[in-house]
Short mmCIF file of C-alpha atoms in Angstrom, two decimals:
data_model
loop_
_atom_site.label_atom_id
_atom_site.label_comp_id
_atom_site.label_asym_id
_atom_site.label_seq_id
_atom_site.Cartn_x
_atom_site.Cartn_y
_atom_site.Cartn_z
CA MET A 1 -57.03 12.86 -13.92
CA THR A 2 -54.98 14.69 -10.79
CA ASP A 3 -56.20 16.95 -8.12
CA GLU A 4 -52.71 18.90 -8.69
CA PRO A 5 -53.22 22.20 -10.15
CA SER A 6 -52.23 22.43 -14.00
CA GLU A 7 -49.98 25.53 -13.73
CA LYS A 8 -47.51 26.47 -10.99
CA PRO A 9 -47.72 29.58 -9.10
CA ALA A 10 -45.54 32.12 -10.51
CA LYS A 11 -41.80 32.69 -9.42
CA LYS A 12 -41.76 35.46 -7.08
CA PRO A 13 -39.62 38.40 -8.43
CA ASP A 14 -36.48 39.20 -6.59
CA ARG A 15 -36.37 42.93 -6.23
CA GLY A 16 -33.12 43.14 -4.57
CA PHE A 17 -34.29 43.86 -1.25
CA ARG A 18 -32.08 42.32 1.65
CA PRO A 19 -32.12 42.77 5.00
CA GLY A 20 -30.23 45.48 6.71
CA VAL A 21 -28.75 43.57 9.52
CA ASN A 22 -26.24 40.85 9.15
CA TYR A 23 -28.33 37.60 10.51
CA VAL A 24 -26.52 34.36 11.99
CA GLN A 25 -28.64 31.64 13.05
CA PRO A 26 -27.57 30.41 16.66
CA PRO A 27 -25.46 27.67 17.06
CA GLY A 28 -27.75 24.27 17.23
CA SER A 29 -30.69 25.95 16.07
CA LYS A 30 -32.49 23.77 13.49
CA GLY A 31 -35.18 24.55 10.97
CA LYS A 32 -36.06 27.98 9.64
CA SER A 33 -35.74 31.40 11.16
CA LEU A 34 -37.61 34.51 10.39
CA VAL A 35 -35.98 37.73 9.93
CA LEU A 36 -38.30 40.86 9.92
CA THR A 37 -36.75 43.88 8.89
CA PRO A 38 -38.14 47.18 6.96
CA GLU A 39 -36.77 45.64 3.99
CA GLY A 40 -38.92 42.63 4.31
CA ILE A 41 -39.73 39.39 5.90
CA PHE A 42 -37.15 36.58 5.14
CA ALA A 43 -36.49 33.10 6.00
CA TYR A 44 -33.26 32.38 7.16
CA GLU A 45 -31.83 28.12 7.00
CA GLY A 46 -28.66 26.71 6.47
CA GLY A 47 -26.76 29.74 5.82
CA GLU A 48 -29.32 30.89 2.74
CA MET A 49 -31.90 33.89 3.09
CA THR A 50 -35.15 33.55 1.37
CA THR A 51 -37.41 36.41 0.46
CA ILE A 52 -40.93 35.80 1.88
CA ALA A 53 -42.44 39.22 1.48
CA ASP A 54 -40.39 42.50 0.62
CA ALA A 55 -41.05 46.03 0.96
CA VAL A 56 -42.93 46.43 -2.13
CA ASP A 57 -45.41 43.55 -1.40
CA PHE A 58 -45.57 45.19 2.32
CA PHE A 59 -46.71 48.59 0.53
CA TRP A 60 -49.54 46.93 -1.52
CA ALA A 61 -50.62 45.34 1.28
CA THR A 62 -50.83 48.12 3.06
CA VAL A 63 -52.49 50.59 0.50
CA ALA A 64 -55.13 47.69 -0.18
CA GLN A 65 -56.18 47.77 3.17
CA GLU A 66 -55.70 51.65 4.01
CA PRO A 67 -54.58 53.87 1.17
CA ARG A 68 -53.76 56.84 3.45
CA GLU A 69 -51.03 54.63 5.13
CA TRP A 70 -49.11 54.83 2.05
CA ASN A 71 -46.04 56.78 3.39
CA THR A 72 -45.39 53.80 6.03
CA GLY A 73 -44.25 51.49 3.12
CA LEU A 74 -41.75 54.39 1.74
CA ARG A 75 -39.26 51.86 0.55
CA GLY A 76 -41.77 50.04 -1.55
CA TYR A 77 -43.29 53.17 -3.11
CA ASP A 78 -39.75 54.56 -4.07
CA TYR A 79 -38.58 51.23 -5.53
CA LEU A 80 -41.78 51.24 -7.61
CA LEU A 81 -41.20 54.86 -8.92
CA ALA A 82 -37.70 54.11 -9.66
CA HIS A 83 -38.78 51.07 -11.53
CA ALA A 84 -42.18 52.73 -13.20
CA ALA A 85 -40.92 51.70 -16.83
CA GLU A 86 -41.07 47.95 -15.76
CA ALA A 87 -44.56 48.36 -14.40
CA THR A 88 -47.18 45.80 -15.14
CA ARG A 89 -51.16 45.48 -15.57
CA GLU A 90 -51.22 44.23 -12.09
CA ASP A 91 -49.31 47.18 -10.80
CA VAL A 92 -51.89 49.70 -12.99
CA ARG A 93 -54.63 47.71 -11.51
CA ARG A 94 -53.25 48.07 -7.78
CA THR A 95 -52.47 51.71 -8.23
CA LEU A 96 -56.06 52.67 -9.64
CA GLY A 97 -57.61 50.93 -6.82
CA TRP A 98 -55.43 53.20 -4.48
CA LEU A 99 -55.94 56.26 -5.86
CA GLU A 100 -59.70 55.63 -5.93
CA GLY A 101 -59.56 54.69 -2.23
CA ALA A 102 -57.92 58.00 -1.61
CA ILE A 103 -60.08 59.90 -3.28
CA GLY A 104 -63.06 58.44 -1.45
CA LEU A 105 -61.31 59.16 1.77
CA LYS A 106 -60.51 62.59 0.56
CA ASP A 107 -56.55 61.98 1.07
CA ARG A 108 -55.06 64.61 -1.47
CA THR A 109 -51.60 63.42 -0.52
CA ALA A 110 -52.05 60.25 -1.36
CA ALA A 111 -54.09 60.58 -4.59
CA VAL A 112 -51.16 62.82 -5.56
CA ALA A 113 -48.57 59.81 -4.66
CA ALA A 114 -50.84 57.40 -6.53
CA CYS A 115 -50.63 59.79 -9.66
CA ARG A 116 -47.46 60.27 -9.59
CA TYR A 117 -46.38 56.71 -10.13
CA LEU A 118 -49.35 56.36 -12.71
CA ALA A 119 -47.67 59.53 -14.32
CA ALA A 120 -44.20 57.61 -14.64
CA MET A 121 -45.79 54.44 -16.34
CA PRO A 122 -45.21 53.60 -20.08
CA SER A 123 -48.27 55.10 -21.74
CA MET A 124 -49.22 52.11 -23.53
CA LEU A 125 -49.76 50.10 -20.38
CA LEU A 126 -51.69 53.02 -18.83
CA ALA A 127 -53.94 53.23 -21.91
CA ALA A 128 -54.92 49.43 -21.86
CA ASP A 129 -57.16 50.69 -18.72
CA TYR A 130 -58.70 53.81 -20.68
CA GLY A 131 -62.46 53.26 -19.20
CA ARG A 132 -61.22 53.23 -15.82
CA LEU A 133 -58.84 56.10 -16.25
CA MET A 134 -62.17 57.92 -17.61
CA ALA A 135 -64.35 57.00 -14.92
CA ILE A 136 -61.66 58.75 -12.32
CA PHE A 137 -60.31 61.65 -14.19
CA ASN A 138 -63.57 62.97 -15.86
CA SER A 139 -64.01 64.90 -12.66
CA ARG A 140 -63.51 68.70 -11.83
CA LYS A 141 -63.43 67.93 -8.41
CA VAL A 142 -60.65 65.39 -8.68
CA GLY A 143 -58.71 67.67 -11.21
CA MET A 144 -59.40 71.27 -10.37
CA VAL A 145 -58.74 73.41 -7.37
CA TRP A 146 -60.20 76.48 -6.17
CA GLN A 147 -58.99 79.10 -3.69
CA VAL A 148 -61.66 79.41 -0.92
CA THR A 149 -62.06 83.20 -0.53
CA PRO A 150 -65.37 85.01 0.50
CA ASP A 151 -65.69 86.48 -2.56
CA LEU A 152 -65.51 83.07 -4.55
CA ASP A 153 -68.68 82.56 -6.72
CA LYS A 154 -69.84 79.13 -6.02
CA ARG A 155 -72.44 79.00 -8.60
CA PRO A 156 -70.08 77.59 -11.66
CA LEU A 157 -68.52 75.37 -9.36
CA PRO A 158 -69.52 71.43 -9.49
CA SER A 159 -72.76 70.32 -7.67
CA GLY A 160 -72.57 68.48 -4.50
CA PRO A 161 -70.11 68.42 -1.85
CA ILE A 162 -66.46 69.34 -2.86
CA PRO A 163 -63.51 68.14 -0.36
CA VAL A 164 -61.52 71.10 1.17
CA PHE A 165 -58.15 70.96 1.93
CA GLY A 166 -57.14 74.05 4.16
CA GLY A 167 -57.74 77.04 2.05
CA GLU A 168 -58.30 75.12 -1.04
CA ALA A 169 -61.34 73.11 -2.19
CA GLY A 170 -61.18 70.24 -5.08
CA PHE A 171 -57.90 67.91 -5.11
CA GLY A 172 -56.36 69.78 -7.67
CA LEU A 173 -54.57 66.76 -9.44
CA ILE A 174 -53.73 68.78 -12.78
CA ARG A 175 -51.94 71.38 -10.68
CA ALA A 176 -49.86 68.51 -8.51
CA VAL A 177 -49.09 66.06 -11.46
CA PRO A 178 -49.72 68.10 -14.76
CA GLU A 179 -47.51 65.50 -16.74
CA LEU A 180 -50.04 62.62 -15.84
CA TYR A 181 -52.91 64.76 -17.50
CA LEU A 182 -50.41 65.55 -20.44
CA LYS A 183 -50.32 61.80 -20.82
CA LEU A 184 -54.02 61.20 -20.68
CA ALA A 185 -54.78 63.79 -23.20
CA LEU A 186 -53.14 61.69 -25.88
CA PHE A 187 -55.26 58.47 -25.11
CA GLY A 188 -58.50 59.54 -27.07
CA PRO A 189 -60.39 62.00 -28.22
CA GLU A 190 -62.93 61.81 -25.07
CA MET A 191 -59.98 62.18 -22.76
CA GLU A 192 -58.12 65.03 -24.71
CA SER A 193 -61.57 66.84 -24.51
CA ILE A 194 -62.08 66.47 -20.63
CA VAL A 195 -58.20 67.65 -20.40
CA ILE A 196 -58.82 70.66 -22.31
CA GLN A 197 -61.87 71.57 -20.61
CA LEU A 198 -59.88 71.53 -17.07
CA VAL A 199 -57.03 73.24 -18.63
CA ALA A 200 -59.01 76.04 -19.57
CA GLU A 201 -60.98 76.49 -16.21
CA ALA A 202 -57.39 76.26 -14.53
CA ILE A 203 -56.45 79.12 -16.41
CA ARG A 204 -59.64 81.20 -15.78
CA TYR A 205 -58.80 80.78 -11.83
CA GLY A 206 -55.20 81.32 -12.06
CA VAL A 207 -53.93 77.76 -11.47
CA SER A 208 -50.18 77.66 -12.29
CA LEU A 209 -49.70 74.81 -15.36
CA PRO A 210 -46.76 74.34 -17.31
CA PRO A 211 -46.92 75.50 -20.80
CA GLU A 212 -47.63 72.07 -22.48
CA LEU A 213 -50.63 72.20 -20.86
CA VAL A 214 -51.58 75.66 -21.51
CA GLU A 215 -51.08 75.18 -25.27
CA LEU A 216 -53.60 72.62 -25.31
CA ALA A 217 -56.27 75.08 -24.20
CA ASN A 218 -55.31 77.22 -27.32
#
């Protein structure tokens, strides 16, 4: 019997981030030196650079603590977006958590950014979290957008407070990230019905949608 863990921790992936500066350890220095740059945190020892935490790690740590601060880690976000085809279940979980946080904080910009990453992920990967996706996107306040004008009839609008952004009410994610809603509609009849109803309402209120989504309402 041993107290040692039976499994070794997974090896940290090398995403190719390197310090943007040419670091050389001062003569006579012993041990490790820490190098902090926008690309990440690195350890330098004996002429070798080891990654401790890169820009993607920094991005995830940031949005987990404060979803609104996602744009302080744009290097990490841009990397994830460019490599969305390689996303993992953990990436989906983290992104949905980020999206839920952004919605709770009424930050439309952060919510749109999270949805753009989700939209770029493989469909089969996303579909595995169908229940959680349903809980988030089965919402007119999240999907729709209404122009706040003096003659707006508020009776057909959802009950309860609706987040307002300038002259608009609602997050309007179906307008901002229509490709995600097209993808969601393929995941099952319940989700398809939700998307079709949102599309029909968007058309009634003059919200601009791509032809592929408009066809769903027909």
